[in-house]
Amino acid sequence: MIILGIETSCDDTGVCLYSSSGGILSNIVSSQVKLHAQWGGVYPDLAAREHTKNLIPVLDRALEEGGKNLSDIDAIAVTVAPGLIVSLVIGISAAKTLSLVTGKPLVPVHHIEAHIFAIFIEREVEFPFIALVVSGGHTELYLIKGFEQYMYLGGTLDDAAGEAYDKVARMLGLGYPGGPVIDKLAKEGKEVIKFPRPMLNDKGKNRFNFSFSGLKSAVMRELEKGKYSKEDIAASFQEAVVDVLVGKTTDAVKEFGVKNVVVAGGVSANSRLREKFTEVSLSEGYTVHFPPLYLCTDNAAMVAYTGYRRLKESGRTIGFDFEGKARLRMDRFVELLRK
Ligand code: KG4
Ligand code: ZN
């Protein structure tokens, strides 16, 4: 079976051909990162315009590199939520058109779900597991009991982890996206400031929620004092973020008695996060799984694979009247598909 996957939820235009017997045949991503760098973040209208310009060339390349024609495709999978609505609708409209032309089913995929299941392209992870999704737009914890069996545990009440990285990088004058630069700079610094670990020790309803905007303001205050180097500020900030992410995920592991953790999304590329998770998981007796770097940031391979898995496991498809959603939790997305 060959699945064509389309991803346009934010600023990356991605098309992938995934074969159930041969794996990824092609995986093309056209990044707009340089364009958005001047705004220090993603500028929605510009992202949408770029998707309209790039999607067909990216599709052409994916077909060519994969050595397939449209007639070889068995289904079309597309990210339908969450994301920038102006970006999502471009991928969804293209997928609907391809489905109409080829007569093949249209399979909906949730962006967070795709980030989580990306790891399965390369290896199996035993259910149940805790999934931590950390990207520019999301910081969420889920208990994954099986495919389409998702329990939401918590999420950020304000900034996402990646967004905090991007904003702190902007304050430090490091450009966009901030995560990779701070990751690199922090290696040359030390944790000289003990920044707050927001909500880390919260009990009750907030125990799996996150908040990073206060941390960002604390960084700003330190920066204004002009006492520490950028390297040390970057290292101190990163240590606080990583402590919170690893701490809360480990609490969830203990509470639900699971043995596996999957960390996904752009921030899962962070080297200190990987190091600390590896350390803590060893001492706490669980295994942590990270997707390979090329599957961490936005791509269509994760969408094509999740679409394949949906077809295989539940067969849920959508009609041409299905609308994209800017905001939709992963557990609620599954409820919507079941209706
Ligand atoms: O998953 P992704 O490509 O797009 C969204 O769905 O948001 O994630 C992008 C985010 C950006 O905020 C970027 O700064 C962050 O991931 N990021 C990192 C690293 N690489 C990318 N954050 C920390 N350390 C990194 N090495
Ligand atoms: Zn993403």
Short mmCIF file of C-alpha atoms and ligand atoms in Angstrom, two decimals:
data_model
loop_
_atom_site.label_atom_id
_atom_site.label_comp_id
_atom_site.label_asym_id
_atom_site.label_seq_id
_atom_site.Cartn_x
_atom_site.Cartn_y
_atom_site.Cartn_z
CA MET A 1 0.00 0.00 0.00
CA ILE A 2 1.31 3.48 -0.88
CA ILE A 3 0.22 6.53 1.09
CA LEU A 4 0.78 10.11 0.02
CA GLY A 5 1.14 12.37 3.07
CA ILE A 6 0.71 16.16 3.10
CA GLU A 7 1.77 18.50 5.93
CA THR A 8 1.11 22.27 5.85
CA SER A 9 0.05 23.04 9.44
CA CYS A 10 2.63 25.74 10.09
CA ASP A 11 5.47 27.04 7.91
CA ASP A 12 6.89 23.84 6.40
CA THR A 13 5.45 22.43 3.20
CA GLY A 14 5.89 18.65 3.26
CA VAL A 15 4.93 15.79 0.96
CA CYS A 16 5.92 12.15 1.50
CA LEU A 17 5.35 8.84 -0.21
CA TYR A 18 5.22 6.00 2.32
CA SER A 19 5.06 2.36 1.34
CA SER A 20 3.77 -0.23 3.83
CA SER A 21 6.34 -2.69 2.54
CA GLY A 22 9.26 -0.38 1.70
CA GLY A 23 9.00 2.49 4.23
CA ILE A 24 9.69 6.08 3.19
CA LEU A 25 10.06 6.32 -0.60
CA SER A 26 10.44 10.11 -0.59
CA ASN A 27 10.10 12.80 2.05
CA ILE A 28 10.34 16.38 0.77
CA VAL A 29 10.16 19.40 3.08
CA SER A 30 10.33 22.96 1.85
CA SER A 31 11.22 25.13 4.82
CA GLN A 32 10.24 28.79 5.07
CA VAL A 33 12.45 29.39 8.04
CA LYS A 34 14.65 32.03 6.37
CA LEU A 35 11.63 34.01 5.24
CA HIS A 36 10.12 34.12 8.72
CA ALA A 37 13.43 34.88 10.42
CA GLN A 38 12.90 38.61 9.78
CA TRP A 39 9.72 38.53 11.91
CA GLY A 40 11.28 36.42 14.69
CA GLY A 41 8.42 33.93 14.34
CA VAL A 42 5.97 32.56 11.81
CA TYR A 43 3.93 35.20 9.99
CA PRO A 44 0.68 33.39 9.03
CA ASP A 45 -0.28 35.19 5.79
CA LEU A 46 3.23 34.80 4.45
CA ALA A 47 3.25 31.09 5.41
CA ALA A 48 -0.02 30.53 3.54
CA ARG A 49 1.22 32.32 0.42
CA GLU A 50 4.39 30.22 0.43
CA HIS A 51 2.42 26.97 0.78
CA THR A 52 0.35 27.83 -2.31
CA LYS A 53 3.56 28.52 -4.21
CA ASN A 54 5.50 25.47 -3.00
CA LEU A 55 3.00 22.66 -2.58
CA ILE A 56 2.76 21.48 -6.20
CA PRO A 57 6.55 21.59 -6.82
CA VAL A 58 7.07 19.67 -3.55
CA LEU A 59 4.43 17.12 -4.61
CA ASP A 60 6.09 16.75 -8.02
CA ARG A 61 9.46 16.13 -6.41
CA ALA A 62 8.04 13.60 -3.94
CA LEU A 63 6.45 11.63 -6.79
CA GLU A 64 9.61 11.80 -8.87
CA GLU A 65 12.00 10.80 -6.06
CA GLY A 66 9.61 8.08 -4.96
CA GLY A 67 9.43 6.80 -8.55
CA LYS A 68 5.61 6.76 -8.52
CA ASN A 69 2.66 8.27 -10.38
CA LEU A 70 -0.56 9.52 -8.83
CA SER A 71 -2.21 6.36 -10.11
CA ASP A 72 0.07 4.24 -7.84
CA ILE A 73 -1.27 5.86 -4.66
CA ASP A 74 -3.73 4.00 -2.44
CA ALA A 75 -4.70 6.81 -0.05
CA ILE A 76 -4.05 10.46 0.75
CA ALA A 77 -3.27 11.43 4.34
CA VAL A 78 -3.33 15.06 5.43
CA THR A 79 -2.84 17.07 8.62
CA VAL A 80 -6.26 18.51 9.49
CA ALA A 81 -5.50 19.99 12.96
CA PRO A 82 -4.14 21.80 14.88
CA GLY A 83 -2.14 24.63 13.32
CA LEU A 84 -2.46 27.94 11.51
CA ILE A 85 -5.83 27.68 9.82
CA VAL A 86 -4.67 29.62 6.74
CA SER A 87 -1.87 27.07 6.30
CA LEU A 88 -3.89 23.95 7.12
CA VAL A 89 -6.60 24.69 4.55
CA ILE A 90 -4.07 24.72 1.72
CA GLY A 91 -2.90 21.18 2.42
CA ILE A 92 -6.45 19.99 3.06
CA SER A 93 -7.76 21.48 -0.21
CA ALA A 94 -4.90 19.90 -2.15
CA ALA A 95 -5.55 16.53 -0.47
CA LYS A 96 -9.28 16.72 -1.26
CA THR A 97 -8.53 17.51 -4.90
CA LEU A 98 -6.08 14.60 -5.14
CA SER A 99 -8.63 12.31 -3.52
CA LEU A 100 -11.30 13.43 -6.01
CA VAL A 101 -9.02 12.99 -9.00
CA THR A 102 -7.62 9.59 -7.96
CA GLY A 103 -10.79 8.27 -6.34
CA LYS A 104 -8.69 7.20 -3.32
CA PRO A 105 -9.66 7.66 0.36
CA LEU A 106 -8.84 10.79 2.32
CA VAL A 107 -7.33 10.02 5.74
CA PRO A 108 -7.25 12.72 8.45
CA VAL A 109 -4.20 13.06 10.67
CA HIS A 110 -3.71 15.12 13.83
CA HIS A 111 -0.38 16.96 13.86
CA ILE A 112 0.51 15.97 17.45
CA GLU A 113 -0.44 12.37 16.76
CA ALA A 114 1.86 12.39 13.74
CA HIS A 115 4.74 13.76 15.86
CA ILE A 116 4.20 10.96 18.40
CA PHE A 117 3.84 8.10 15.92
CA ALA A 118 6.83 9.23 13.82
CA ILE A 119 9.02 6.99 15.98
CA PHE A 120 7.17 3.89 14.73
CA ILE A 121 8.54 4.49 11.23
CA GLU A 122 11.85 3.21 12.57
CA ARG A 123 10.91 1.06 15.56
CA GLU A 124 8.02 -0.28 17.62
CA VAL A 125 7.32 1.11 21.09
CA GLU A 126 5.26 -0.97 23.47
CA PHE A 127 1.92 0.46 24.68
CA PRO A 128 1.04 2.05 27.02
CA PHE A 129 3.52 4.91 26.99
CA ILE A 130 3.69 8.55 28.04
CA ALA A 131 4.14 10.98 25.17
CA LEU A 132 5.67 14.41 25.67
CA VAL A 133 5.15 16.63 22.64
CA VAL A 134 7.28 19.75 22.66
CA SER A 135 7.31 22.06 19.67
CA GLY A 136 6.96 25.71 18.69
CA GLY A 137 3.21 25.56 19.17
CA HIS A 138 2.70 22.77 21.71
CA THR A 139 3.81 21.38 25.04
CA GLU A 140 1.52 18.47 25.91
CA LEU A 141 1.59 15.26 27.91
CA TYR A 142 -0.55 12.27 26.93
CA LEU A 143 -1.00 8.72 28.11
CA ILE A 144 -1.05 6.64 24.90
CA LYS A 145 -2.82 3.33 25.58
CA GLY A 146 -2.91 2.29 21.92
CA PHE A 147 -3.50 3.75 18.48
CA GLU A 148 -6.51 6.14 18.79
CA GLN A 149 -6.58 5.59 22.58
CA TYR A 150 -5.29 8.87 23.91
CA MET A 151 -5.70 10.35 27.37
CA TYR A 152 -4.82 14.03 27.74
CA LEU A 153 -2.84 14.68 30.91
CA GLY A 154 -1.90 18.33 30.58
CA GLY A 155 -0.43 21.08 28.49
CA THR A 156 0.96 24.57 28.61
CA LEU A 157 -1.18 27.34 30.06
CA ASP A 158 0.72 29.99 28.09
CA ASP A 159 3.87 29.70 25.92
CA ALA A 160 4.95 26.39 24.39
CA ALA A 161 8.48 25.21 25.19
CA GLY A 162 9.72 25.93 21.64
CA GLU A 163 8.06 29.34 21.74
CA ALA A 164 9.95 30.13 24.98
CA TYR A 165 13.21 29.11 23.24
CA ASP A 166 12.33 31.33 20.26
CA LYS A 167 11.42 34.32 22.45
CA VAL A 168 14.51 34.02 24.66
CA ALA A 169 16.68 33.73 21.54
CA ARG A 170 15.10 36.92 20.24
CA MET A 171 15.91 38.71 23.52
CA LEU A 172 19.49 37.51 23.22
CA GLY A 173 19.62 38.70 19.61
CA LEU A 174 20.25 35.19 18.29
CA GLY A 175 17.70 35.02 15.47
CA TYR A 176 14.99 32.50 14.61
CA PRO A 177 14.38 29.62 15.24
CA GLY A 178 15.85 29.97 18.70
CA GLY A 179 15.99 26.36 19.85
CA PRO A 180 19.02 25.14 17.88
CA VAL A 181 21.04 28.33 18.59
CA ILE A 182 20.36 28.28 22.34
CA ASP A 183 21.13 24.55 22.39
CA LYS A 184 24.54 25.27 20.85
CA LEU A 185 25.32 28.41 22.87
CA ALA A 186 24.36 26.74 26.17
CA LYS A 187 27.16 24.21 25.65
CA GLU A 188 29.64 27.06 26.17
CA GLY A 189 27.90 28.34 29.31
CA LYS A 190 27.13 27.22 32.85
CA GLU A 191 24.01 27.30 34.98
CA VAL A 192 24.98 30.39 36.96
CA ILE A 193 21.41 31.57 37.60
CA LYS A 194 18.90 29.24 39.22
CA PHE A 195 15.80 30.24 37.28
CA PRO A 196 12.38 29.18 38.60
CA ARG A 197 11.05 25.75 37.53
CA PRO A 198 7.45 26.83 36.82
CA MET A 199 4.76 24.48 38.17
CA LEU A 200 7.24 21.63 38.62
CA ASN A 201 6.09 20.76 42.10
CA ASP A 202 2.40 21.53 41.59
CA LYS A 203 -0.03 18.95 42.83
CA GLY A 204 -3.68 18.49 41.91
CA LYS A 205 -5.16 19.63 38.63
CA ASN A 206 -2.04 21.47 37.49
CA ARG A 207 0.39 18.65 38.12
CA PHE A 208 0.75 17.89 34.39
CA ASN A 209 0.32 21.45 33.15
CA PHE A 210 3.17 23.74 32.11
CA SER A 211 3.83 27.48 32.08
CA PHE A 212 6.86 29.08 30.46
CA SER A 213 5.96 32.76 30.20
CA GLY A 214 7.16 33.58 33.75
CA LEU A 215 10.50 31.96 33.01
CA LYS A 216 10.84 34.08 29.88
CA SER A 217 10.22 37.23 31.96
CA ALA A 218 12.79 36.09 34.55
CA VAL A 219 15.35 35.75 31.74
CA MET A 220 14.50 39.27 30.57
CA ARG A 221 15.11 40.68 34.07
CA GLU A 222 18.52 38.98 34.30
CA LEU A 223 19.43 40.19 30.83
CA GLU A 224 18.60 43.78 31.76
CA LYS A 225 20.99 43.58 34.72
CA GLY A 226 23.76 42.90 32.20
CA LYS A 227 25.68 40.78 34.72
CA TYR A 228 25.95 37.43 32.95
CA SER A 229 27.15 36.29 29.53
CA LYS A 230 24.70 35.13 26.85
CA GLU A 231 26.19 31.65 27.11
CA ASP A 232 25.47 31.45 30.85
CA ILE A 233 21.96 32.86 30.45
CA ALA A 234 21.25 30.35 27.66
CA ALA A 235 22.57 27.45 29.79
CA SER A 236 20.60 28.57 32.86
CA PHE A 237 17.37 29.01 30.88
CA GLN A 238 17.78 25.66 29.14
CA GLU A 239 18.44 23.86 32.41
CA ALA A 240 15.17 25.20 33.87
CA VAL A 241 13.11 24.17 30.81
CA VAL A 242 14.67 20.72 30.66
CA ASP A 243 14.16 20.15 34.41
CA VAL A 244 10.45 20.92 34.10
CA LEU A 245 9.95 18.76 30.99
CA VAL A 246 11.83 15.76 32.36
CA GLY A 247 10.39 16.17 35.89
CA LYS A 248 6.74 16.28 34.85
CA THR A 249 7.13 13.43 32.35
CA THR A 250 8.79 11.28 35.03
CA ASP A 251 5.92 12.07 37.44
CA ALA A 252 3.46 10.86 34.79
CA VAL A 253 5.50 7.67 34.28
CA LYS A 254 5.26 6.94 38.01
CA GLU A 255 1.59 7.82 38.30
CA PHE A 256 0.52 5.57 35.41
CA GLY A 257 3.11 2.86 35.96
CA VAL A 258 4.34 2.80 32.35
CA LYS A 259 7.74 1.65 31.14
CA ASN A 260 8.14 3.75 27.99
CA VAL A 261 8.24 7.43 27.08
CA VAL A 262 8.17 8.96 23.60
CA VAL A 263 9.44 12.53 23.27
CA ALA A 264 8.44 14.23 20.03
CA GLY A 265 8.23 17.60 18.25
CA GLY A 266 10.89 20.15 17.31
CA VAL A 267 12.24 20.65 20.86
CA SER A 268 12.91 16.90 21.17
CA ALA A 269 15.97 17.62 19.00
CA ASN A 270 17.48 19.45 22.01
CA SER A 271 20.73 17.82 23.09
CA ARG A 272 20.45 18.67 26.81
CA LEU A 273 16.86 17.37 26.91
CA ARG A 274 18.04 14.09 25.39
CA GLU A 275 20.95 13.85 27.81
CA LYS A 276 18.87 14.55 30.92
CA PHE A 277 16.06 12.20 29.86
CA THR A 278 18.58 9.44 29.28
CA GLU A 279 20.12 10.03 32.72
CA VAL A 280 16.82 10.21 34.64
CA SER A 281 15.15 7.33 32.77
CA LEU A 282 18.09 5.09 33.68
CA SER A 283 17.84 5.90 37.36
CA GLU A 284 14.01 5.75 37.40
CA GLY A 285 13.80 2.52 35.39
CA TYR A 286 11.98 3.54 32.21
CA THR A 287 13.02 3.73 28.57
CA VAL A 288 12.88 6.99 26.63
CA HIS A 289 12.49 7.00 22.85
CA PHE A 290 13.37 9.91 20.58
CA PRO A 291 12.57 9.96 16.89
CA PRO A 292 15.61 10.46 14.64
CA LEU A 293 16.35 14.13 14.05
CA TYR A 294 14.87 14.25 10.51
CA LEU A 295 11.52 13.15 11.98
CA CYS A 296 11.55 15.59 14.94
CA THR A 297 10.71 18.82 13.15
CA ASP A 298 7.69 19.13 10.87
CA ASN A 299 7.63 16.67 7.95
CA ALA A 300 5.10 14.70 5.92
CA ALA A 301 6.60 11.25 6.60
CA MET A 302 5.00 11.29 10.05
CA VAL A 303 1.67 12.21 8.44
CA ALA A 304 1.83 9.53 5.74
CA TYR A 305 2.80 6.87 8.30
CA THR A 306 0.04 7.87 10.78
CA GLY A 307 -2.44 7.87 7.90
CA TYR A 308 -1.32 4.36 6.96
CA ARG A 309 -1.71 3.23 10.58
CA ARG A 310 -5.24 4.76 10.73
CA LEU A 311 -6.30 2.94 7.57
CA LYS A 312 -4.90 -0.32 8.88
CA GLU A 313 -6.25 -0.10 12.43
CA SER A 314 -9.59 1.72 12.27
CA GLY A 315 -10.14 2.51 8.60
CA ARG A 316 -11.42 5.98 9.53
CA THR A 317 -11.56 8.36 6.59
CA ILE A 318 -13.24 11.74 6.01
CA GLY A 319 -15.48 13.24 3.35
CA PHE A 320 -14.98 16.40 1.31
CA ASP A 321 -17.02 18.41 3.83
CA PHE A 322 -14.49 17.90 6.66
CA GLU A 323 -13.08 21.19 7.95
CA GLY A 324 -9.60 21.85 9.28
CA LYS A 325 -9.34 23.01 12.89
CA ALA A 326 -6.84 25.51 14.27
CA ARG A 327 -7.27 24.15 17.79
CA LEU A 328 -8.28 20.61 18.58
CA ARG A 329 -6.93 18.30 21.27
CA MET A 330 -5.78 14.89 20.09
CA ASP A 331 -8.27 12.94 22.26
CA ARG A 332 -11.12 15.15 21.01
CA PHE A 333 -9.98 14.64 17.41
CA VAL A 334 -10.46 10.89 17.84
CA GLU A 335 -13.91 11.48 19.38
CA LEU A 336 -14.80 13.61 16.35
CA LEU A 337 -13.72 10.85 13.95
CA ARG A 338 -15.82 8.30 15.84
CA LYS A 339 -19.04 10.34 15.41
O1 KG4 B 1 7.78 20.66 15.60
P1 KG4 B 1 8.31 21.90 14.99
O2 KG4 B 1 9.19 21.80 13.78
O3 KG4 B 1 7.17 22.87 14.56
C1 KG4 B 1 6.01 23.07 15.31
O4 KG4 B 1 5.06 22.26 15.16
O5 KG4 B 1 6.04 24.03 16.13
O6 KG4 B 1 9.07 22.69 16.17
C2 KG4 B 1 9.73 23.91 15.98
C3 KG4 B 1 10.25 24.39 17.33
C4 KG4 B 1 10.84 25.80 17.30
O7 KG4 B 1 10.30 26.54 18.37
C5 KG4 B 1 12.34 25.56 17.49
O8 KG4 B 1 12.99 26.63 18.18
C6 KG4 B 1 12.34 24.29 18.32
O9 KG4 B 1 11.30 23.51 17.78
N1 KG4 B 1 13.62 23.56 18.23
C7 KG4 B 1 14.45 23.36 19.28
C8 KG4 B 1 15.60 22.69 18.79
N2 KG4 B 1 15.42 22.48 17.44
C9 KG4 B 1 14.19 23.01 17.13
N3 KG4 B 1 14.33 23.71 20.57
C10 KG4 B 1 15.34 23.41 21.41
N4 KG4 B 1 16.47 22.78 21.01
C11 KG4 B 1 16.64 22.40 19.73
N5 KG4 B 1 17.77 21.78 19.36
ZN ZN B 2 5.11 20.22 14.65
#
